[in-house]
């Protein structure tokens, strides 16, 4: 197993078989379930792994400590991809003390029926393992109510400012993508992880910007040497960049750019999207991404909506309602509570107009984005008049983005 510091070892596993994380989000590069083992006077396991990987997990643990017992198991987050091996760990280590907060244990009983051998901690509490001390910071709603993070420091750190500070951050600062050999960021090529971090944050944590900001403030005065998340690399060389990503996304800050999403059955709405994109480009917008909502998985669209300030959507009327995949996307965007976006829209119909009014209703009732330009309604196919209206919508968005 790979060593993070003198006392801390990586004992996690990779999942290269699952196609959808949580049954929702594509995993083109797999995903890791990270767990860490502290080998001090007392031993402590930080989080577990999904139960399907328990055999590899227990081998990893024994590679580090052999037949020694585990004294503590800290559970930062109760989602089953991290807590799933709890009941089996208790069978292998019956005397282990499971450390969590009050809400952790409420969930633990519900998921696994565990009610004994528990050690409750509150915000600011600590446990000494020998040379190292664990301190606990509650971070509710990042992104479940029970979430917390654990700081690991030398016992001498507070008075002598010596030793390294390691943050076991749970899902915070995590990302999709299996680990290909190395574990620490400076050992590996991290290029693939940056987009996957933004997609992970946008789709899983994205609704909870205010709790993320609260958590960042709690940790603002702590100089971190390592961030050990439960998915993705251990962050060391890129800590400032990683924290910056979370800070930016949780403030709903954006880059200048435009996302255009469309649904289409026979190509007419698609042609309108192309006209809008070309007009916005000619008006000076460089960052433009265009997505077909029926082809591009919505997790990538949501990531781009988090990234760019402008959003224009369009779809046909279908069964006197809004085209299904666009209706689903708008519902997903509303559920993420993304703030401060510029919004334009267009639609088409063959014999009954509905799409444009339905998109407007979504914005009025749920999204609450700033409308830009005039909505475009296309009957059957583009005409010179509706083409000019599409061009005007693209130019209006470009001007507003400036």
mmCIF file of C-alpha atoms in Angstrom, residues 72-348:
data_model
loop_
_atom_site.group_PDB
_atom_site.id
_atom_site.type_symbol
_atom_site.label_atom_id
_atom_site.label_comp_id
_atom_site.label_asym_id
_atom_site.label_seq_id
_atom_site.Cartn_x
_atom_site.Cartn_y
_atom_site.Cartn_z
ATOM 1 C CA UNK A 72 -10.558 3.441 15.892
ATOM 2 C CA UNK A 73 -12.601 3.817 12.735
ATOM 3 C CA UNK A 74 -13.555 7.407 11.852
ATOM 4 C CA UNK A 75 -16.612 7.793 9.628
ATOM 5 C CA UNK A 76 -16.648 11.222 8.003
ATOM 6 C CA UNK A 77 -19.587 10.461 5.717
ATOM 7 C CA UNK A 78 -22.268 7.775 5.792
ATOM 8 C CA UNK A 79 -22.963 7.245 2.108
ATOM 9 C CA UNK A 80 -22.618 3.507 1.454
ATOM 10 C CA UNK A 81 -19.744 3.907 -1.017
ATOM 11 C CA UNK A 82 -17.728 4.950 2.065
ATOM 12 C CA UNK A 83 -19.502 3.268 4.970
ATOM 13 C CA UNK A 84 -20.513 0.071 3.179
ATOM 14 C CA UNK A 85 -17.826 -2.094 4.801
ATOM 15 C CA UNK A 86 -18.669 -1.034 8.369
ATOM 16 C CA UNK A 87 -20.486 -4.179 9.443
ATOM 17 C CA UNK A 88 -17.784 -6.455 8.002
ATOM 18 C CA UNK A 89 -14.967 -4.434 9.574
ATOM 19 C CA UNK A 90 -16.687 -4.872 12.942
ATOM 20 C CA UNK A 91 -16.684 -8.666 12.393
ATOM 21 C CA UNK A 92 -12.927 -8.656 11.700
ATOM 22 C CA UNK A 93 -12.151 -6.149 14.459
ATOM 23 C CA UNK A 94 -14.836 -6.632 17.130
ATOM 24 C CA UNK A 95 -13.234 -4.223 19.610
ATOM 25 C CA UNK A 96 -12.902 -1.335 17.169
ATOM 26 C CA UNK A 97 -14.315 2.013 18.355
ATOM 27 C CA UNK A 98 -16.382 3.705 15.650
ATOM 28 C CA UNK A 99 -16.021 7.499 15.765
ATOM 29 C CA UNK A 100 -18.701 9.820 14.427
ATOM 30 C CA UNK A 101 -21.142 12.532 15.382
ATOM 31 C CA UNK A 102 -24.713 12.235 16.615
ATOM 32 C CA UNK A 103 -26.215 12.273 13.135
ATOM 33 C CA UNK A 104 -23.647 9.733 11.938
ATOM 34 C CA UNK A 105 -24.876 7.237 14.502
ATOM 35 C CA UNK A 106 -28.540 7.815 13.691
ATOM 36 C CA UNK A 107 -27.792 6.854 10.091
ATOM 37 C CA UNK A 108 -25.496 4.012 11.116
ATOM 38 C CA UNK A 109 -28.257 2.328 13.025
ATOM 39 C CA UNK A 110 -30.612 2.691 10.081
ATOM 40 C CA UNK A 111 -28.153 1.405 7.470
ATOM 41 C CA UNK A 112 -26.313 -1.302 9.402
ATOM 42 C CA UNK A 113 -27.999 -1.809 12.780
ATOM 43 C CA UNK A 114 -24.818 -0.862 14.656
ATOM 44 C CA UNK A 115 -25.473 0.631 18.095
ATOM 45 C CA UNK A 116 -22.490 -0.438 20.250
ATOM 46 C CA UNK A 117 -18.802 0.428 20.372
ATOM 47 C CA UNK A 118 -19.501 4.008 19.271
ATOM 48 C CA UNK A 119 -17.607 7.139 20.293
ATOM 49 C CA UNK A 120 -19.479 10.366 19.627
ATOM 50 C CA UNK A 121 -17.552 13.544 18.833
ATOM 51 C CA UNK A 122 -18.705 17.123 18.566
ATOM 52 C CA UNK A 123 -17.237 20.029 16.615
ATOM 53 C CA UNK A 124 -13.720 20.729 17.931
ATOM 54 C CA UNK A 125 -13.300 17.449 19.828
ATOM 55 C CA UNK A 126 -10.076 15.496 19.446
ATOM 56 C CA UNK A 127 -8.567 12.040 19.962
ATOM 57 C CA UNK A 128 -4.859 11.359 20.504
ATOM 58 C CA UNK A 129 -3.354 8.303 18.822
ATOM 59 C CA UNK A 130 0.211 8.754 20.120
ATOM 60 C CA UNK A 131 2.388 11.079 18.102
ATOM 61 C CA UNK A 132 -0.665 12.213 16.144
ATOM 62 C CA UNK A 133 -3.920 13.826 17.141
ATOM 63 C CA UNK A 134 -7.232 13.828 15.312
ATOM 64 C CA UNK A 135 -9.512 16.871 15.495
ATOM 65 C CA UNK A 136 -13.056 16.880 14.163
ATOM 66 C CA UNK A 137 -14.825 19.670 12.282
ATOM 67 C CA UNK A 138 -18.524 19.263 11.545
ATOM 68 C CA UNK A 139 -19.446 20.305 7.988
ATOM 69 C CA UNK A 140 -23.188 19.619 7.710
ATOM 70 C CA UNK A 141 -24.712 19.482 4.220
ATOM 71 C CA UNK A 142 -21.417 19.037 2.418
ATOM 72 C CA UNK A 143 -23.348 17.219 1.157
ATOM 73 C CA UNK A 144 -25.282 15.150 3.756
ATOM 74 C CA UNK A 145 -26.418 16.346 7.212
ATOM 75 C CA UNK A 146 -23.878 14.213 9.097
ATOM 76 C CA UNK A 147 -20.748 15.072 7.130
ATOM 77 C CA UNK A 148 -17.611 16.073 8.980
ATOM 78 C CA UNK A 149 -13.894 16.313 8.227
ATOM 79 C CA UNK A 150 -10.947 15.154 10.295
ATOM 80 C CA UNK A 151 -7.671 17.017 10.808
ATOM 81 C CA UNK A 152 -4.598 14.976 11.640
ATOM 82 C CA UNK A 153 -1.666 16.815 13.208
ATOM 83 C CA UNK A 154 1.349 16.144 15.363
ATOM 84 C CA UNK A 155 0.525 16.369 19.055
ATOM 85 C CA UNK A 156 3.272 19.015 19.219
ATOM 86 C CA UNK A 157 1.836 21.058 16.344
ATOM 87 C CA UNK A 158 -0.191 23.500 18.410
ATOM 88 C CA UNK A 159 2.731 24.653 20.562
ATOM 89 C CA UNK A 160 5.743 24.073 18.305
ATOM 90 C CA UNK A 161 4.299 24.396 14.782
ATOM 91 C CA UNK A 162 6.004 21.193 13.713
ATOM 92 C CA UNK A 163 4.782 18.242 11.689
ATOM 93 C CA UNK A 164 2.417 18.010 8.743
ATOM 94 C CA UNK A 165 -1.289 18.728 8.751
ATOM 95 C CA UNK A 166 -3.472 16.262 6.877
ATOM 96 C CA UNK A 167 -7.153 16.826 6.181
ATOM 97 C CA UNK A 168 -9.357 13.783 5.705
ATOM 98 C CA UNK A 169 -12.108 15.582 3.837
ATOM 99 C CA UNK A 170 -14.731 12.978 2.997
ATOM 100 C CA UNK A 171 -16.413 13.723 -0.324
ATOM 101 C CA UNK A 172 -15.220 17.336 -0.274
ATOM 102 C CA UNK A 173 -12.420 17.985 -2.793
ATOM 103 C CA UNK A 174 -13.112 14.628 -4.430
ATOM 104 C CA UNK A 175 -13.581 13.811 -8.092
ATOM 105 C CA UNK A 176 -14.480 11.024 -10.480
ATOM 106 C CA UNK A 177 -11.692 8.912 -11.949
ATOM 107 C CA UNK A 178 -9.833 5.806 -10.799
ATOM 108 C CA UNK A 179 -6.227 6.112 -9.653
ATOM 109 C CA UNK A 180 -3.815 4.640 -12.181
ATOM 110 C CA UNK A 181 -0.869 3.528 -10.091
ATOM 111 C CA UNK A 182 0.040 6.597 -8.088
ATOM 112 C CA UNK A 183 -2.082 8.133 -5.359
ATOM 113 C CA UNK A 184 -0.568 11.552 -4.536
ATOM 114 C CA UNK A 185 -1.095 14.280 -7.130
ATOM 115 C CA UNK A 186 2.601 14.969 -7.697
ATOM 116 C CA UNK A 187 3.103 11.304 -8.638
ATOM 117 C CA UNK A 188 0.530 11.267 -11.437
ATOM 118 C CA UNK A 189 -0.788 13.191 -14.422
ATOM 119 C CA UNK A 190 -3.829 15.026 -13.022
ATOM 120 C CA UNK A 191 -5.119 16.470 -16.309
ATOM 121 C CA UNK A 192 -8.193 14.233 -16.431
ATOM 122 C CA UNK A 193 -9.187 15.023 -12.854
ATOM 123 C CA UNK A 194 -9.831 18.764 -13.214
ATOM 124 C CA UNK A 195 -12.893 18.495 -15.454
ATOM 125 C CA UNK A 196 -14.035 15.456 -13.503
ATOM 126 C CA UNK A 197 -13.740 17.430 -10.252
ATOM 127 C CA UNK A 198 -16.011 20.130 -11.645
ATOM 128 C CA UNK A 199 -18.490 17.550 -12.940
ATOM 129 C CA UNK A 200 -18.405 15.773 -9.573
ATOM 130 C CA UNK A 201 -18.950 18.999 -7.645
ATOM 131 C CA UNK A 202 -21.657 20.322 -9.975
ATOM 132 C CA UNK A 203 -23.789 17.199 -9.906
ATOM 133 C CA UNK A 204 -23.272 15.923 -6.361
ATOM 134 C CA UNK A 205 -22.326 18.847 -4.138
ATOM 135 C CA UNK A 206 -23.525 21.717 -6.333
ATOM 136 C CA UNK A 207 -26.810 22.468 -4.564
ATOM 137 C CA UNK A 208 -24.985 23.158 -1.300
ATOM 138 C CA UNK A 209 -22.888 26.230 -2.084
ATOM 139 C CA UNK A 210 -23.583 27.964 1.237
ATOM 140 C CA UNK A 211 -22.629 24.937 3.395
ATOM 141 C CA UNK A 212 -19.434 24.557 1.327
ATOM 142 C CA UNK A 213 -18.576 28.197 1.987
ATOM 143 C CA UNK A 214 -19.223 27.670 5.703
ATOM 144 C CA UNK A 215 -16.898 24.673 5.716
ATOM 145 C CA UNK A 216 -14.152 26.576 3.881
ATOM 146 C CA UNK A 217 -14.372 29.356 6.454
ATOM 147 C CA UNK A 218 -13.959 26.872 9.300
ATOM 148 C CA UNK A 219 -10.741 25.612 7.720
ATOM 149 C CA UNK A 220 -9.443 28.941 6.401
ATOM 150 C CA UNK A 221 -6.777 29.407 9.092
ATOM 151 C CA UNK A 222 -5.386 25.870 8.819
ATOM 152 C CA UNK A 223 -2.332 25.396 6.596
ATOM 153 C CA UNK A 224 -2.844 22.029 4.961
ATOM 154 C CA UNK A 225 -0.050 19.807 3.689
ATOM 155 C CA UNK A 226 -2.296 17.037 2.347
ATOM 156 C CA UNK A 227 -5.985 16.710 1.525
ATOM 157 C CA UNK A 228 -7.106 13.097 1.577
ATOM 158 C CA UNK A 229 -10.547 12.930 -0.042
ATOM 159 C CA UNK A 230 -12.657 9.800 -0.435
ATOM 160 C CA UNK A 231 -12.555 9.957 -4.267
ATOM 161 C CA UNK A 232 -9.668 10.879 -6.548
ATOM 162 C CA UNK A 233 -6.041 11.799 -5.833
ATOM 163 C CA UNK A 234 -4.503 12.790 -2.532
ATOM 164 C CA UNK A 235 -3.884 16.511 -2.994
ATOM 165 C CA UNK A 236 -0.476 17.884 -2.018
ATOM 166 C CA UNK A 237 1.121 19.948 -4.782
ATOM 167 C CA UNK A 238 -2.237 21.300 -6.004
ATOM 168 C CA UNK A 239 -3.936 22.114 -2.704
ATOM 169 C CA UNK A 240 -4.400 25.814 -3.490
ATOM 170 C CA UNK A 241 -5.893 25.024 -6.892
ATOM 171 C CA UNK A 242 -8.271 22.442 -5.449
ATOM 172 C CA UNK A 243 -9.536 24.762 -2.722
ATOM 173 C CA UNK A 244 -9.871 27.491 -5.340
ATOM 174 C CA UNK A 245 -12.104 25.280 -7.495
ATOM 175 C CA UNK A 246 -14.434 24.601 -4.579
ATOM 176 C CA UNK A 247 -14.426 28.229 -3.520
ATOM 177 C CA UNK A 248 -15.313 29.418 -7.031
ATOM 178 C CA UNK A 249 -18.001 26.835 -7.692
ATOM 179 C CA UNK A 250 -19.644 27.247 -4.288
ATOM 180 C CA UNK A 251 -19.913 31.011 -4.929
ATOM 181 C CA UNK A 252 -21.481 30.248 -8.330
ATOM 182 C CA UNK A 253 -18.765 32.328 -9.972
ATOM 183 C CA UNK A 254 -18.358 31.845 -13.696
ATOM 184 C CA UNK A 255 -16.068 32.248 -16.662
ATOM 185 C CA UNK A 256 -17.268 34.359 -19.602
ATOM 186 C CA UNK A 257 -18.970 31.927 -21.933
ATOM 187 C CA UNK A 258 -22.201 30.449 -23.219
ATOM 188 C CA UNK A 259 -23.884 27.059 -23.019
ATOM 189 C CA UNK A 260 -26.475 26.309 -25.696
ATOM 190 C CA UNK A 261 -28.647 23.232 -25.096
ATOM 191 C CA UNK A 262 -31.247 22.001 -27.516
ATOM 192 C CA UNK A 263 -33.595 19.117 -28.088
ATOM 193 C CA UNK A 264 -34.530 18.161 -31.612
ATOM 194 C CA UNK A 265 -36.561 15.492 -33.384
ATOM 195 C CA UNK A 266 -36.099 16.297 -37.061
ATOM 196 C CA UNK A 267 -33.320 18.887 -37.036
ATOM 197 C CA UNK A 268 -35.245 22.171 -37.138
ATOM 198 C CA UNK A 269 -34.515 23.165 -33.547
ATOM 199 C CA UNK A 270 -30.921 22.049 -34.004
ATOM 200 C CA UNK A 271 -30.520 24.397 -36.967
ATOM 201 C CA UNK A 272 -31.817 27.252 -34.840
ATOM 202 C CA UNK A 273 -29.228 26.426 -32.146
ATOM 203 C CA UNK A 274 -26.474 26.566 -34.751
ATOM 204 C CA UNK A 275 -27.640 29.993 -35.942
ATOM 205 C CA UNK A 276 -27.669 31.310 -32.368
ATOM 206 C CA UNK A 277 -24.185 29.919 -31.670
ATOM 207 C CA UNK A 278 -22.758 31.460 -34.844
ATOM 208 C CA UNK A 279 -24.263 34.856 -34.071
ATOM 209 C CA UNK A 280 -22.912 34.809 -30.501
ATOM 210 C CA UNK A 281 -19.479 33.861 -31.809
ATOM 211 C CA UNK A 282 -19.468 36.615 -34.397
ATOM 212 C CA UNK A 283 -20.427 39.033 -31.614
ATOM 213 C CA UNK A 284 -17.314 38.105 -29.666
ATOM 214 C CA UNK A 285 -18.103 35.129 -27.406
ATOM 215 C CA UNK A 286 -15.183 32.695 -27.581
ATOM 216 C CA UNK A 287 -16.248 30.077 -25.036
ATOM 217 C CA UNK A 288 -19.355 28.444 -26.513
ATOM 218 C CA UNK A 289 -20.423 24.847 -25.918
ATOM 219 C CA UNK A 290 -23.415 23.355 -27.706
ATOM 220 C CA UNK A 291 -25.149 20.241 -26.351
ATOM 221 C CA UNK A 292 -27.875 18.007 -27.725
ATOM 222 C CA UNK A 293 -29.839 17.130 -24.566
ATOM 223 C CA UNK A 294 -30.773 13.725 -25.977
ATOM 224 C CA UNK A 295 -27.178 12.754 -26.722
ATOM 225 C CA UNK A 296 -24.965 14.439 -24.123
ATOM 226 C CA UNK A 297 -25.399 13.096 -20.614
ATOM 227 C CA UNK A 298 -26.871 15.857 -18.509
ATOM 228 C CA UNK A 299 -24.040 15.683 -15.955
ATOM 229 C CA UNK A 300 -21.719 17.253 -18.541
ATOM 230 C CA UNK A 301 -24.259 19.944 -19.365
ATOM 231 C CA UNK A 302 -24.716 20.771 -15.674
ATOM 232 C CA UNK A 303 -20.938 21.015 -15.292
ATOM 233 C CA UNK A 304 -20.797 23.536 -18.141
ATOM 234 C CA UNK A 305 -23.716 25.543 -16.742
ATOM 235 C CA UNK A 306 -21.735 25.851 -13.513
ATOM 236 C CA UNK A 307 -18.734 26.998 -15.547
ATOM 237 C CA UNK A 308 -20.265 29.635 -17.850
ATOM 238 C CA UNK A 309 -22.656 32.480 -17.105
ATOM 239 C CA UNK A 310 -24.772 32.419 -20.262
ATOM 240 C CA UNK A 311 -27.354 29.731 -20.969
ATOM 241 C CA UNK A 312 -29.678 29.457 -23.953
ATOM 242 C CA UNK A 313 -32.022 26.483 -24.261
ATOM 243 C CA UNK A 314 -34.405 25.413 -26.990
ATOM 244 C CA UNK A 315 -36.664 22.484 -27.743
ATOM 245 C CA UNK A 316 -39.706 21.450 -29.738
ATOM 246 C CA UNK A 317 -43.225 21.053 -28.458
ATOM 247 C CA UNK A 318 -44.053 17.383 -27.883
ATOM 248 C CA UNK A 319 -47.536 16.070 -27.124
ATOM 249 C CA UNK A 320 -48.645 19.649 -26.368
ATOM 250 C CA UNK A 321 -45.920 19.907 -23.725
ATOM 251 C CA UNK A 322 -42.171 20.490 -23.583
ATOM 252 C CA UNK A 323 -39.834 17.984 -25.214
ATOM 253 C CA UNK A 324 -39.100 15.422 -22.518
ATOM 254 C CA UNK A 325 -35.318 15.600 -22.285
ATOM 255 C CA UNK A 326 -35.388 19.402 -22.046
ATOM 256 C CA UNK A 327 -38.037 19.199 -19.343
ATOM 257 C CA UNK A 328 -35.778 16.803 -17.421
ATOM 258 C CA UNK A 329 -32.722 19.053 -17.826
ATOM 259 C CA UNK A 330 -34.562 22.132 -16.582
ATOM 260 C CA UNK A 331 -35.800 20.140 -13.602
ATOM 261 C CA UNK A 332 -32.230 19.063 -12.837
ATOM 262 C CA UNK A 333 -30.936 22.632 -13.120
ATOM 263 C CA UNK A 334 -33.680 23.861 -10.791
ATOM 264 C CA UNK A 335 -32.730 21.153 -8.296
ATOM 265 C CA UNK A 336 -29.107 22.346 -8.247
ATOM 266 C CA UNK A 337 -30.171 25.865 -7.228
ATOM 267 C CA UNK A 338 -27.556 27.415 -9.538
ATOM 268 C CA UNK A 339 -27.579 31.178 -9.151
ATOM 269 C CA UNK A 340 -26.825 34.301 -11.208
ATOM 270 C CA UNK A 341 -27.144 33.027 -14.767
ATOM 271 C CA UNK A 342 -28.185 34.831 -17.941
ATOM 272 C CA UNK A 343 -30.953 32.993 -19.759
ATOM 273 C CA UNK A 344 -32.360 32.956 -23.266
ATOM 274 C CA UNK A 345 -34.679 30.460 -24.925
ATOM 275 C CA UNK A 346 -36.303 29.377 -28.142
ATOM 276 C CA UNK A 347 -38.653 26.643 -29.301
ATOM 277 C CA UNK A 348 -40.458 25.107 -32.204
#
